[in-house]
PDB file of C-alpha atoms in Angstrom:
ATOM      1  CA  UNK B 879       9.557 256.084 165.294  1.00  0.00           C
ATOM      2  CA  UNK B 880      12.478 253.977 166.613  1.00  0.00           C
ATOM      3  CA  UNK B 881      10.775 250.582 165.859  1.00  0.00           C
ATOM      4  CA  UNK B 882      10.083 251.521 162.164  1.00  0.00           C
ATOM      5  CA  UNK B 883      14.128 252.785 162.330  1.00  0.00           C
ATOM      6  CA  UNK B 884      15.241 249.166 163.386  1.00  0.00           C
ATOM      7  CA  UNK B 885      12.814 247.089 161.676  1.00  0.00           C
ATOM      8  CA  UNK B 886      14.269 249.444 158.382  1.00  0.00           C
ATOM      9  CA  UNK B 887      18.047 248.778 160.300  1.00  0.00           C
ATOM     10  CA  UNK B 888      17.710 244.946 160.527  1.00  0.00           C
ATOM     11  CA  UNK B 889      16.016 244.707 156.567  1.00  0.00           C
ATOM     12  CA  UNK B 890      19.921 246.736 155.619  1.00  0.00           C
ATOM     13  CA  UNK B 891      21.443 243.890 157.513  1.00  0.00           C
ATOM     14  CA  UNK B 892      19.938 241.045 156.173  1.00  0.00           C
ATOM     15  CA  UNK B 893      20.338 242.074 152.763  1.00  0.00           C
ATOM     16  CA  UNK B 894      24.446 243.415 153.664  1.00  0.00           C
ATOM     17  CA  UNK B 895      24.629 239.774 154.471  1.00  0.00           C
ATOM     18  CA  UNK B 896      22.617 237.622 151.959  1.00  0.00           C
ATOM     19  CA  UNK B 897      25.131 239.945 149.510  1.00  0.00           C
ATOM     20  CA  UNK B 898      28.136 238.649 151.536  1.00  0.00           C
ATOM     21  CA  UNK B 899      27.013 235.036 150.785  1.00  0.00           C
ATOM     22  CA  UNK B 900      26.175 235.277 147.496  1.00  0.00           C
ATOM     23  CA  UNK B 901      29.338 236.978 146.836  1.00  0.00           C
ATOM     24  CA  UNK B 902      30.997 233.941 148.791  1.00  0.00           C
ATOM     25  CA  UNK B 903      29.360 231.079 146.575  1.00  0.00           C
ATOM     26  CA  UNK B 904      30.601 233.291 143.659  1.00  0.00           C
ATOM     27  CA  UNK B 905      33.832 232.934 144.258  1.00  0.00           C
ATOM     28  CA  UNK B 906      33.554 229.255 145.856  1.00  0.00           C
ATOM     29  CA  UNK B 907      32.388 227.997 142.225  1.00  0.00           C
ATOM     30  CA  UNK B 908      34.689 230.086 140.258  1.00  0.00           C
ATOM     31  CA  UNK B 909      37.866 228.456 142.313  1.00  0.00           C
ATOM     32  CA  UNK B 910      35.853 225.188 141.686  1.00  0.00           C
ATOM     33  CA  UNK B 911      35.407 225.773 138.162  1.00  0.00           C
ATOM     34  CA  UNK B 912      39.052 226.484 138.386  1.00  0.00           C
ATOM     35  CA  UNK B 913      40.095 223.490 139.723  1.00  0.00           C
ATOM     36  CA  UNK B 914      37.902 221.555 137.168  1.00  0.00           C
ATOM     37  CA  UNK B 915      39.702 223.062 134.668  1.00  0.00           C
ATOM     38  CA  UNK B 916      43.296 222.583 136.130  1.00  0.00           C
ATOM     39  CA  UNK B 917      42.522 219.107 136.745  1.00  0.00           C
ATOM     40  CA  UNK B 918      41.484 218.442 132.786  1.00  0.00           C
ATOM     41  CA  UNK B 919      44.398 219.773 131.710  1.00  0.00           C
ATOM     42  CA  UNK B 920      46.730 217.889 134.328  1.00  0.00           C
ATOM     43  CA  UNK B 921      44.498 214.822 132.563  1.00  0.00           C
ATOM     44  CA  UNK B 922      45.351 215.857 129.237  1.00  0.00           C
ATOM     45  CA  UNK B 923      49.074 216.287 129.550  1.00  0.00           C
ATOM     46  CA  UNK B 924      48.836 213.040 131.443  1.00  0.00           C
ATOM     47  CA  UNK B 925      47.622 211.469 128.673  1.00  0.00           C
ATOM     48  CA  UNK B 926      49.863 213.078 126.202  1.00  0.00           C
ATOM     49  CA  UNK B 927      52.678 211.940 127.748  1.00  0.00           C
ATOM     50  CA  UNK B 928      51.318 208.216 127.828  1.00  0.00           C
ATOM     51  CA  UNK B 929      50.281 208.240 123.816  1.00  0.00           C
ATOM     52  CA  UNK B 930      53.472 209.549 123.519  1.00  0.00           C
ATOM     53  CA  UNK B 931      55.329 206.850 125.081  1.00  0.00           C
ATOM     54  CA  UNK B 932      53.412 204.292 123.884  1.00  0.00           C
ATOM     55  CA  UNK B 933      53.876 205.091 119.971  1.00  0.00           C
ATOM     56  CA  UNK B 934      57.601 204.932 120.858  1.00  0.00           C
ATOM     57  CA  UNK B 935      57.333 201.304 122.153  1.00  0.00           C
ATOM     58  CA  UNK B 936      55.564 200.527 119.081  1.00  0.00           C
ATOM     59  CA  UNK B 937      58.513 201.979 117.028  1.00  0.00           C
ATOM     60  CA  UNK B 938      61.131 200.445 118.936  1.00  0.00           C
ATOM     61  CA  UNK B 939      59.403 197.050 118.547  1.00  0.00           C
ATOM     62  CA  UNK B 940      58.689 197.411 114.901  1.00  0.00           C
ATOM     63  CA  UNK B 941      62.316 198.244 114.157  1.00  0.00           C
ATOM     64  CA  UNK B 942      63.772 195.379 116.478  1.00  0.00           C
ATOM     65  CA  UNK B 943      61.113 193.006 114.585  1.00  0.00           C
ATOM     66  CA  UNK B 944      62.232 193.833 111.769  1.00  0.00           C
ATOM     67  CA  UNK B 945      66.268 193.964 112.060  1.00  0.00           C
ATOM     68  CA  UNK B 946      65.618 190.208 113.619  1.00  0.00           C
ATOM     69  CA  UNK B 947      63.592 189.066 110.872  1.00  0.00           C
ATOM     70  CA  UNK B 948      66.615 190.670 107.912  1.00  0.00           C
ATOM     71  CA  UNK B 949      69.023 189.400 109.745  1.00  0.00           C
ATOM     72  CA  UNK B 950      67.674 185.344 109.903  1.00  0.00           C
ATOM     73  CA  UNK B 951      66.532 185.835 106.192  1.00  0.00           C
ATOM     74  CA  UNK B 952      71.018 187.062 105.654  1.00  0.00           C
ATOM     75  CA  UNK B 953      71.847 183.687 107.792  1.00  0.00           C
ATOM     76  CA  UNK B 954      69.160 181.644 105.756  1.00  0.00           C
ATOM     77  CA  UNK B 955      70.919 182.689 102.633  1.00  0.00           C
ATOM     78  CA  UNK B 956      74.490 182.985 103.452  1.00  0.00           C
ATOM     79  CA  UNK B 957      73.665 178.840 104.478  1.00  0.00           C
ATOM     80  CA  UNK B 958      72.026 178.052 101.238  1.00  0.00           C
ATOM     81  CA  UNK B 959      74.684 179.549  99.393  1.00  0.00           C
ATOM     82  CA  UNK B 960      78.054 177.906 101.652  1.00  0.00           C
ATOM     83  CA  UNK B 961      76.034 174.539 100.457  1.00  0.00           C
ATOM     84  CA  UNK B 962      74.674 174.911  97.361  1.00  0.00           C
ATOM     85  CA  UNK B 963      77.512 175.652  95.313  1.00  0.00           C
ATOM     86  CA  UNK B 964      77.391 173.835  91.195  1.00  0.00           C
ATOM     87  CA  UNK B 965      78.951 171.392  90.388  1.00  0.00           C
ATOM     88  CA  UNK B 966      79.368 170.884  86.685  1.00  0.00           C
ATOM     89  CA  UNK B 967      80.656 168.348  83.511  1.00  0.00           C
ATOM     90  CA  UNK B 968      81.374 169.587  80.392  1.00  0.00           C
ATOM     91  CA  UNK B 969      82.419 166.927  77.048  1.00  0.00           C
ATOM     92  CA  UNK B 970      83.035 168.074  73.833  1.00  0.00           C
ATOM     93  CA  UNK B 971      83.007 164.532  71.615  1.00  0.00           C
ATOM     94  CA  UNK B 972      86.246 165.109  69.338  1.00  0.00           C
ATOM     95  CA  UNK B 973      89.017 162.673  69.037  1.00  0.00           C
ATOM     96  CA  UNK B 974      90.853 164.783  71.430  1.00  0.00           C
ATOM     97  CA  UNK B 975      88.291 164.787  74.482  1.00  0.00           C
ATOM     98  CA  UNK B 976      88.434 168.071  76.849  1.00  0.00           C
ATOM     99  CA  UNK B 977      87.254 167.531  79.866  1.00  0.00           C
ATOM    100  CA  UNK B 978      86.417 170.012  82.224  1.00  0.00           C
ATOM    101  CA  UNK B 979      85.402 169.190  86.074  1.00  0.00           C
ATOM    102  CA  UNK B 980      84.425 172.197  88.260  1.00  0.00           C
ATOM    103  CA  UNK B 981      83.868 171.288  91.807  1.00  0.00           C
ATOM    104  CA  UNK B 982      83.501 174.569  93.484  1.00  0.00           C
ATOM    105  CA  UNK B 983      85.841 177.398  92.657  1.00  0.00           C
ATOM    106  CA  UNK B 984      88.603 174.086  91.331  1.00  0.00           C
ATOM    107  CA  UNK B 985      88.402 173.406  87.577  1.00  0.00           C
ATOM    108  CA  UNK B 986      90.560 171.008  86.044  1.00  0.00           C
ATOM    109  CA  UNK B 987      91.256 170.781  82.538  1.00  0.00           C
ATOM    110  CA  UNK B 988      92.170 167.283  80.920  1.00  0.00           C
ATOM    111  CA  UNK B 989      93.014 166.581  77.601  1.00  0.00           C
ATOM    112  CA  UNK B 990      92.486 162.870  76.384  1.00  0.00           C
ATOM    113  CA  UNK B 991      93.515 161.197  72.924  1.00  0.00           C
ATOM    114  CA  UNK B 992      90.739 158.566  72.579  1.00  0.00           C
ATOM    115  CA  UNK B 993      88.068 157.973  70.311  1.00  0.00           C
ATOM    116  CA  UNK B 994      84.200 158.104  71.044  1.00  0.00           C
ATOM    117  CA  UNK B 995      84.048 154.348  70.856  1.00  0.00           C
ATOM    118  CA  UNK B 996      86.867 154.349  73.814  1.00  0.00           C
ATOM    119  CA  UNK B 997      85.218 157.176  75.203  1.00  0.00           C
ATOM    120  CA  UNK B 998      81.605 155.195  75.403  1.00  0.00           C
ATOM    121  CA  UNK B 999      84.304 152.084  77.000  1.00  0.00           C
ATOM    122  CA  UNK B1000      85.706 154.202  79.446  1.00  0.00           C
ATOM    123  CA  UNK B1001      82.451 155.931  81.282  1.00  0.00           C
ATOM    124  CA  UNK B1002      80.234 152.443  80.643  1.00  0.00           C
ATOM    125  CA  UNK B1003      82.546 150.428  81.890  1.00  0.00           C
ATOM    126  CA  UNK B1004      80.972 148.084  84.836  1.00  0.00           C
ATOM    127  CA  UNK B1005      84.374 146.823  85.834  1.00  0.00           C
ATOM    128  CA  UNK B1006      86.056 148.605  88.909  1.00  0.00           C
ATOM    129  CA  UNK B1007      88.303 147.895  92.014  1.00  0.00           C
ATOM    130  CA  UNK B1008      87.139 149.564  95.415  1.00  0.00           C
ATOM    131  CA  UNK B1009      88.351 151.385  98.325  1.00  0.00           C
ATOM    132  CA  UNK B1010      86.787 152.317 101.492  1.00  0.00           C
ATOM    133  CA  UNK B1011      87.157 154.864 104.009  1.00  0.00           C
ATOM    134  CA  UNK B1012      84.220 154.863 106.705  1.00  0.00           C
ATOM    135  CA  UNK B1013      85.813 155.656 109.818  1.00  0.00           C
ATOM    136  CA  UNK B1014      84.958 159.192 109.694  1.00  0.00           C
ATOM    137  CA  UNK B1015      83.457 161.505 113.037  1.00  0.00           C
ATOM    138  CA  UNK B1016      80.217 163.076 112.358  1.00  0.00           C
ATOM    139  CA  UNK B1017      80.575 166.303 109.877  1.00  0.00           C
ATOM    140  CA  UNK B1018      83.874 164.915 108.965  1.00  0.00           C
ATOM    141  CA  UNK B1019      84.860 166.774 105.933  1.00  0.00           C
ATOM    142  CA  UNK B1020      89.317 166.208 105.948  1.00  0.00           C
ATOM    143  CA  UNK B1021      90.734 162.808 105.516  1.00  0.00           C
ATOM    144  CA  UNK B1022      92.449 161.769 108.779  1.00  0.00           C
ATOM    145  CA  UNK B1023      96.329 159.890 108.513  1.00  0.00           C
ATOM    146  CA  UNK B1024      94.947 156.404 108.617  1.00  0.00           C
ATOM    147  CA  UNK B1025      92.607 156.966 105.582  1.00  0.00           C
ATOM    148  CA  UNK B1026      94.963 158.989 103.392  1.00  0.00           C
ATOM    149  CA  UNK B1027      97.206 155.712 103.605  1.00  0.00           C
ATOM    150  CA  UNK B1028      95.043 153.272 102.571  1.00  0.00           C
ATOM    151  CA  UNK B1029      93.537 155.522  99.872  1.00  0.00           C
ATOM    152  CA  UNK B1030      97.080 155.665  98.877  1.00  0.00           C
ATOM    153  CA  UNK B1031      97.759 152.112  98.311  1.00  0.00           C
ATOM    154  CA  UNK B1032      94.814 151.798  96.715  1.00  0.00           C
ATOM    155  CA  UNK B1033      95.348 154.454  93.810  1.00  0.00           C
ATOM    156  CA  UNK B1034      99.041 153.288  93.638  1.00  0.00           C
ATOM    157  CA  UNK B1035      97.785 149.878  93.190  1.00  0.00           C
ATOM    158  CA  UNK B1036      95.402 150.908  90.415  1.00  0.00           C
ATOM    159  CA  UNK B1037      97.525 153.886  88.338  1.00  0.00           C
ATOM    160  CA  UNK B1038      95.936 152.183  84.964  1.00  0.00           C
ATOM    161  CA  UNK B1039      92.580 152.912  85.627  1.00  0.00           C
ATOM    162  CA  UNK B1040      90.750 154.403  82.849  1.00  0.00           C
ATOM    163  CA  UNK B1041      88.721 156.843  85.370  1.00  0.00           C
ATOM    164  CA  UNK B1042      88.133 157.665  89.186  1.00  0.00           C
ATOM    165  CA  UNK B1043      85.282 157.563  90.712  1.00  0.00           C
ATOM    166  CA  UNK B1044      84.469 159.443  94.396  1.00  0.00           C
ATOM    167  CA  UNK B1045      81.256 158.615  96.215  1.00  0.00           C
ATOM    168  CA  UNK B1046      80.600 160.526 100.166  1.00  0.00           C
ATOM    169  CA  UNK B1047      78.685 158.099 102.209  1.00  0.00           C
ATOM    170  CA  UNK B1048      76.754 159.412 105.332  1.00  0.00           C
ATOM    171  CA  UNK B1049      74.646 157.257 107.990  1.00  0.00           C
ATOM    172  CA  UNK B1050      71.686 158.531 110.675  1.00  0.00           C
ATOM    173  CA  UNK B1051      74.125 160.568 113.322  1.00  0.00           C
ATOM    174  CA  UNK B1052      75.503 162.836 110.005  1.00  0.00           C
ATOM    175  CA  UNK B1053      71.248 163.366 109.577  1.00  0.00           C
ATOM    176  CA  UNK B1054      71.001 163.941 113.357  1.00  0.00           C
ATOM    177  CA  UNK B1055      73.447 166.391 113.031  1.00  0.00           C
ATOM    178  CA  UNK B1056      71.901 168.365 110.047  1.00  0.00           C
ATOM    179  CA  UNK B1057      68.405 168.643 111.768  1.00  0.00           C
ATOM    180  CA  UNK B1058      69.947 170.061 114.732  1.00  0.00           C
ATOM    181  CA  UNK B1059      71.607 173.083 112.223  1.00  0.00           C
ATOM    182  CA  UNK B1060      68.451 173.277 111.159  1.00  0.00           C
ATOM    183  CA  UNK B1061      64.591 172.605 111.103  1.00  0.00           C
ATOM    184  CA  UNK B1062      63.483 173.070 107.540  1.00  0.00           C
ATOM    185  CA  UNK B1063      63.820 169.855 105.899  1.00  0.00           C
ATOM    186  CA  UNK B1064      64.629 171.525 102.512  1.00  0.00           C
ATOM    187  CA  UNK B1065      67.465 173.416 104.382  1.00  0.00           C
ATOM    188  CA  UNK B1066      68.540 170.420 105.542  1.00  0.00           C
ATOM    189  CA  UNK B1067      69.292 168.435 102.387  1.00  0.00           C
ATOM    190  CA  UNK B1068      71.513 171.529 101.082  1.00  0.00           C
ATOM    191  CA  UNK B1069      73.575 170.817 104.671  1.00  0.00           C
ATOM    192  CA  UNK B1070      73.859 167.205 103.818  1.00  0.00           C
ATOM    193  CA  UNK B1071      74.671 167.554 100.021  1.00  0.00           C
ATOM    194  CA  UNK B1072      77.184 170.699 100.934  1.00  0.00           C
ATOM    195  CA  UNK B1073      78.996 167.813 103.564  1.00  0.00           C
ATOM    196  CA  UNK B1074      79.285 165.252 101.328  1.00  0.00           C
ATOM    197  CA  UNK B1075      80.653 167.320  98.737  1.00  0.00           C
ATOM    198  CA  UNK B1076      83.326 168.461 100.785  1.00  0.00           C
ATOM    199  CA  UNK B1077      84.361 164.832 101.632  1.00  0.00           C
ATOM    200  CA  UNK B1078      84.077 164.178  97.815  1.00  0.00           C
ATOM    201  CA  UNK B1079      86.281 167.164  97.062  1.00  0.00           C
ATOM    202  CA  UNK B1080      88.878 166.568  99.735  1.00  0.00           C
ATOM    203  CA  UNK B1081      89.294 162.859  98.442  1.00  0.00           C
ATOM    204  CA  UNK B1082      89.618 164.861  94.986  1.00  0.00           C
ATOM    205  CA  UNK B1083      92.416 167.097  96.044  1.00  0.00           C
ATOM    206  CA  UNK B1084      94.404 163.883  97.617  1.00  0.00           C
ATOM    207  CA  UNK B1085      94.137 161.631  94.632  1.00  0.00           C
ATOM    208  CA  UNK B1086      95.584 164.200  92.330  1.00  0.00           C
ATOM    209  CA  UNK B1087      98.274 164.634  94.974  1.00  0.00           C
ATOM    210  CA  UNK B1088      99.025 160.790  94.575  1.00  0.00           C
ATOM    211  CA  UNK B1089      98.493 160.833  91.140  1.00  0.00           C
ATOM    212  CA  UNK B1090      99.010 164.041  89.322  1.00  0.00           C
ATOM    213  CA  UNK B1091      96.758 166.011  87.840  1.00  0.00           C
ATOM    214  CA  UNK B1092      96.460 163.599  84.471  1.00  0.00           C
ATOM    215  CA  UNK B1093      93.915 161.052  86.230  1.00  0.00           C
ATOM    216  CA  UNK B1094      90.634 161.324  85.344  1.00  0.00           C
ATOM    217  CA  UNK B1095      88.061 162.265  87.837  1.00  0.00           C
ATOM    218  CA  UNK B1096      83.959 161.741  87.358  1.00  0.00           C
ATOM    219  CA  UNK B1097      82.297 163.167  90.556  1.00  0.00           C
ATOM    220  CA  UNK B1098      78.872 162.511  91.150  1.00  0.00           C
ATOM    221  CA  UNK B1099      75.724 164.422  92.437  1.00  0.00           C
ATOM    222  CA  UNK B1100      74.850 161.747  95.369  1.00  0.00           C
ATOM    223  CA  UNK B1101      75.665 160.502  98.344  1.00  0.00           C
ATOM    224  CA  UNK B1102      75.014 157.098 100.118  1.00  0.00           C
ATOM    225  CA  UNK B1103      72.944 156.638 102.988  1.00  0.00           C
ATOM    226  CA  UNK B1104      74.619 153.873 105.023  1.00  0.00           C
ATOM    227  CA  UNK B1105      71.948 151.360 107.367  1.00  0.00           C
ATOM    228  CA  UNK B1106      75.069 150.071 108.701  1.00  0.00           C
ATOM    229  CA  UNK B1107      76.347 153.171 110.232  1.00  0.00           C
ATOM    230  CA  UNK B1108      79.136 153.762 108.133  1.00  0.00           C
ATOM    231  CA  UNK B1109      80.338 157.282 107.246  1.00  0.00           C
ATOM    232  CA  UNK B1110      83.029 158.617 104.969  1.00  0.00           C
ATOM    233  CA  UNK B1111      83.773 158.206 101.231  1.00  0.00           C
ATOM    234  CA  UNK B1112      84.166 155.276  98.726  1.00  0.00           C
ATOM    235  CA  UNK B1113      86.630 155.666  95.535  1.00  0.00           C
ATOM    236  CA  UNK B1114      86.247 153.349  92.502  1.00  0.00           C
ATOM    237  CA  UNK B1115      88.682 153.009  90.396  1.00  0.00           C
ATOM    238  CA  UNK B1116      87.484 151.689  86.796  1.00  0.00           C
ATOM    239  CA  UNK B1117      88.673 149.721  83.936  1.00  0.00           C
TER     240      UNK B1117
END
């Protein structure tokens, strides 16, 4: 009787254990499901955060792209239009010739009693004296001291000329100078035509200075490219 009691006593504690262990594995996978689950989301938010961060680089470098980009396209044009200004010459054929010469923002009006055969002498005329001025610094747009006084003897000299002509010339360190401003070729023409009209303009302001506003100007839409290395402006004054 007391061997079927303990054989019945040892069966109750078997199973009182094997219940203890199952109940232990129970809750061993539910804290591991747990942690699973904590470490997914710690994943997640991880990730959120780096999405998140990442579009805001992308907006940040969009914008900056984009500010740099209007802002070269503003310098591009504020260039293009410092040295591309018109330059215009209007002639109505009457006896009384108006003349109008805009350089610029400058217009000069002129009012001339000739008739078209004098007016056909005057602007086909071959004959002319000349004056030079090629001691200019690169980019020199002003006339320096030495040049306004020969300029000066030269249109006092010649206050009978029918017409004045003013010519820029440039040479290869004025070109040097423009491709360093600038590496589009197109661009750099406009620098080189906006320079030389400056030095014709200048020599335009000075010889009505000298001579009063009654001389007759004829700008022209060139310059010279000098081989010899001369740079500055050339005045004819014709007959």
């Amino acid at each position: 009787m007391q061997d079927n009691q303990k054989e019945e006593l040892k069966k109750i504690l078997q199973k009182s254990m094997s219940q203890e262990e199952i109940h232990e594995k129970l809750v061993e996978q539910k804290l591991k499901i747990e942690e699973k689950k904590q470490e997914k989301t710690k994943q997640k938010k991880i990730f959120y955060i780096l999405f998140t961060l990442l579009i805001m680089f992308l907006v940040v470098a969009i914008t900056y792209y984009f500010v740099l980009n209007s802002q070269k396209i503003k310098n591009y044009e504020e260039k293009v239009q410092i040295i591309n200004n018109p330059k215009k010459i209007e002639i109505q054929k009457e006896p009384k010739v108006e003349e109008k010469i805009i350089l610029k923002e400058v217009i000069v009006e002129k009012q001339i009693p000739i008739t078209k055969e004098k007016f056909k002498e005057i602007f086909l005329s071959k004959n002319f004296n000349l004056a030079k001025c090629y001691d200019y610094k690169v980019f020199q747009i002003k006339l320096d001291n030495s040049c306004k006084d020969n300029l000066k003897e030269f249109l006092l000299n010649n206050t009978q000329a029918l017409r004045f002509e003013i010519i820029a010339v440039i040479n290869n360190e004025d070109i040097k100078k423009a491709t360093v401003l600038s590496n589009d070729k197109t661009l750099q023409e406009y620098i080189l035509k906006g320079m030389a009209r400056h030095r014709v303009l200048e020599v335009s302001w000075y010889t009505k200075e000298v001579l009063g506003n009654e001389i007759l100007l004829t700008p022209v839409n060139y310059y010279l490219s000098s081989k010899k290395q001369n740079k500055g402006v050339m005045i004819k004054a014709y007959y």
